[in-house]
């Protein structure tokens, strides 16, 4: 039996956010190339995951920012 979660966070998809139903999260990611999503039992962790663009830790977030921002913190095209 697959593990179930209380919240489903979608960081990149057709729609981003935190969903309470897997069916809603699935609709937000289905057909979206390289969708980033994860299940959580904590609402706070789910919101943090979305806010960090799918980074799982502060270290991951720092690496993402370092590769996607210039010296002034402005986003650069990838």
PDB file of C-alpha atoms in Angstrom:
ATOM      1  CA  UNK A   1       0.000   0.000   0.000  1.00  0.00           C
ATOM      2  CA  UNK A   2       1.480   3.388  -0.983  1.00  0.00           C
ATOM      3  CA  UNK A   3       2.215   5.859   1.766  1.00  0.00           C
ATOM      4  CA  UNK A   4      -0.399   8.578   2.073  1.00  0.00           C
ATOM      5  CA  UNK A   5       0.220  12.139   3.134  1.00  0.00           C
ATOM      6  CA  UNK A   6      -1.939  14.921   4.500  1.00  0.00           C
ATOM      7  CA  UNK A   7      -0.527  17.502   2.065  1.00  0.00           C
ATOM      8  CA  UNK A   8       0.908  17.429  -1.444  1.00  0.00           C
ATOM      9  CA  UNK A   9       3.251  20.266  -2.394  1.00  0.00           C
ATOM     10  CA  UNK A  10       3.767  21.179  -6.050  1.00  0.00           C
ATOM     11  CA  UNK A  11       6.744  23.485  -6.590  1.00  0.00           C
ATOM     12  CA  UNK A  12       6.723  23.300 -10.416  1.00  0.00           C
ATOM     13  CA  UNK A  13       3.688  22.244 -12.395  1.00  0.00           C
ATOM     14  CA  UNK A  14       0.677  23.597 -14.262  1.00  0.00           C
ATOM     15  CA  UNK A  15      -0.394  25.010 -10.896  1.00  0.00           C
ATOM     16  CA  UNK A  16       1.804  25.384  -7.810  1.00  0.00           C
ATOM     17  CA  UNK A  17       0.809  25.246  -4.188  1.00  0.00           C
ATOM     18  CA  UNK A  18      -0.176  22.870  -1.419  1.00  0.00           C
ATOM     19  CA  UNK A  19      -3.042  20.473  -2.015  1.00  0.00           C
ATOM     20  CA  UNK A  20      -4.924  18.308   0.466  1.00  0.00           C
ATOM     21  CA  UNK A  21      -6.000  15.747  -2.139  1.00  0.00           C
ATOM     22  CA  UNK A  22      -3.621  13.719  -4.291  1.00  0.00           C
ATOM     23  CA  UNK A  23      -6.104  13.948  -7.175  1.00  0.00           C
ATOM     24  CA  UNK A  24      -5.766  17.759  -7.158  1.00  0.00           C
ATOM     25  CA  UNK A  25      -1.954  17.614  -6.981  1.00  0.00           C
ATOM     26  CA  UNK A  26      -1.880  15.004  -9.739  1.00  0.00           C
ATOM     27  CA  UNK A  27      -3.950  17.275 -11.998  1.00  0.00           C
ATOM     28  CA  UNK A  28      -1.438  20.077 -11.332  1.00  0.00           C
ATOM     29  CA  UNK A  29       1.548  17.975 -12.462  1.00  0.00           C
ATOM     30  CA  UNK A  30       0.203  15.572 -15.083  1.00  0.00           C
ATOM     31  CA  UNK A  31       1.825  16.236 -18.433  1.00  0.00           C
ATOM     32  CA  UNK A  32       4.114  18.931 -17.010  1.00  0.00           C
ATOM     33  CA  UNK A  33       7.731  18.191 -17.961  1.00  0.00           C
ATOM     34  CA  UNK A  34      10.049  17.854 -14.948  1.00  0.00           C
ATOM     35  CA  UNK A  35       7.324  18.623 -12.401  1.00  0.00           C
ATOM     36  CA  UNK A  36       8.606  18.929  -8.840  1.00  0.00           C
ATOM     37  CA  UNK A  37       6.302  17.711  -6.092  1.00  0.00           C
ATOM     38  CA  UNK A  38       6.388  15.869  -2.776  1.00  0.00           C
ATOM     39  CA  UNK A  39       4.039  14.617  -0.071  1.00  0.00           C
ATOM     40  CA  UNK A  40       4.189  15.921   3.503  1.00  0.00           C
ATOM     41  CA  UNK A  41       2.428  15.357   6.802  1.00  0.00           C
ATOM     42  CA  UNK A  42       3.285  18.889   7.961  1.00  0.00           C
ATOM     43  CA  UNK A  43       1.553  21.877   6.360  1.00  0.00           C
ATOM     44  CA  UNK A  44       4.495  24.111   7.301  1.00  0.00           C
ATOM     45  CA  UNK A  45       7.001  21.816   5.553  1.00  0.00           C
ATOM     46  CA  UNK A  46       4.790  21.623   2.468  1.00  0.00           C
ATOM     47  CA  UNK A  47       4.588  25.425   2.188  1.00  0.00           C
ATOM     48  CA  UNK A  48       8.343  25.717   2.750  1.00  0.00           C
ATOM     49  CA  UNK A  49       9.005  23.198  -0.054  1.00  0.00           C
ATOM     50  CA  UNK A  50       6.900  25.259  -2.474  1.00  0.00           C
ATOM     51  CA  UNK A  51       8.493  28.541  -1.346  1.00  0.00           C
ATOM     52  CA  UNK A  52      11.953  27.100  -1.986  1.00  0.00           C
ATOM     53  CA  UNK A  53      11.014  25.901  -5.441  1.00  0.00           C
ATOM     54  CA  UNK A  54      11.355  22.264  -4.491  1.00  0.00           C
ATOM     55  CA  UNK A  55      14.642  22.534  -2.631  1.00  0.00           C
ATOM     56  CA  UNK A  56      14.609  20.026   0.191  1.00  0.00           C
ATOM     57  CA  UNK A  57      16.994  21.927   2.467  1.00  0.00           C
ATOM     58  CA  UNK A  58      18.481  25.370   2.985  1.00  0.00           C
ATOM     59  CA  UNK A  59      21.688  24.057   1.396  1.00  0.00           C
ATOM     60  CA  UNK A  60      19.787  22.947  -1.737  1.00  0.00           C
ATOM     61  CA  UNK A  61      18.114  26.375  -1.871  1.00  0.00           C
ATOM     62  CA  UNK A  62      21.510  28.123  -1.628  1.00  0.00           C
ATOM     63  CA  UNK A  63      22.798  26.025  -4.529  1.00  0.00           C
ATOM     64  CA  UNK A  64      19.717  26.815  -6.636  1.00  0.00           C
ATOM     65  CA  UNK A  65      20.052  30.554  -5.933  1.00  0.00           C
ATOM     66  CA  UNK A  66      23.785  30.478  -6.705  1.00  0.00           C
ATOM     67  CA  UNK A  67      23.164  29.003 -10.137  1.00  0.00           C
ATOM     68  CA  UNK A  68      20.111  31.059 -11.046  1.00  0.00           C
ATOM     69  CA  UNK A  69      20.953  34.544  -9.706  1.00  0.00           C
ATOM     70  CA  UNK A  70      23.629  37.043 -10.626  1.00  0.00           C
ATOM     71  CA  UNK A  71      25.858  38.868  -8.113  1.00  0.00           C
ATOM     72  CA  UNK A  72      23.019  41.263  -7.233  1.00  0.00           C
ATOM     73  CA  UNK A  73      20.463  38.543  -6.516  1.00  0.00           C
ATOM     74  CA  UNK A  74      18.674  39.111  -9.811  1.00  0.00           C
ATOM     75  CA  UNK A  75      17.445  36.046 -11.648  1.00  0.00           C
ATOM     76  CA  UNK A  76      19.335  35.201 -14.792  1.00  0.00           C
ATOM     77  CA  UNK A  77      18.021  33.169 -17.677  1.00  0.00           C
ATOM     78  CA  UNK A  78      18.972  29.521 -17.579  1.00  0.00           C
TER      79      UNK A  78
END
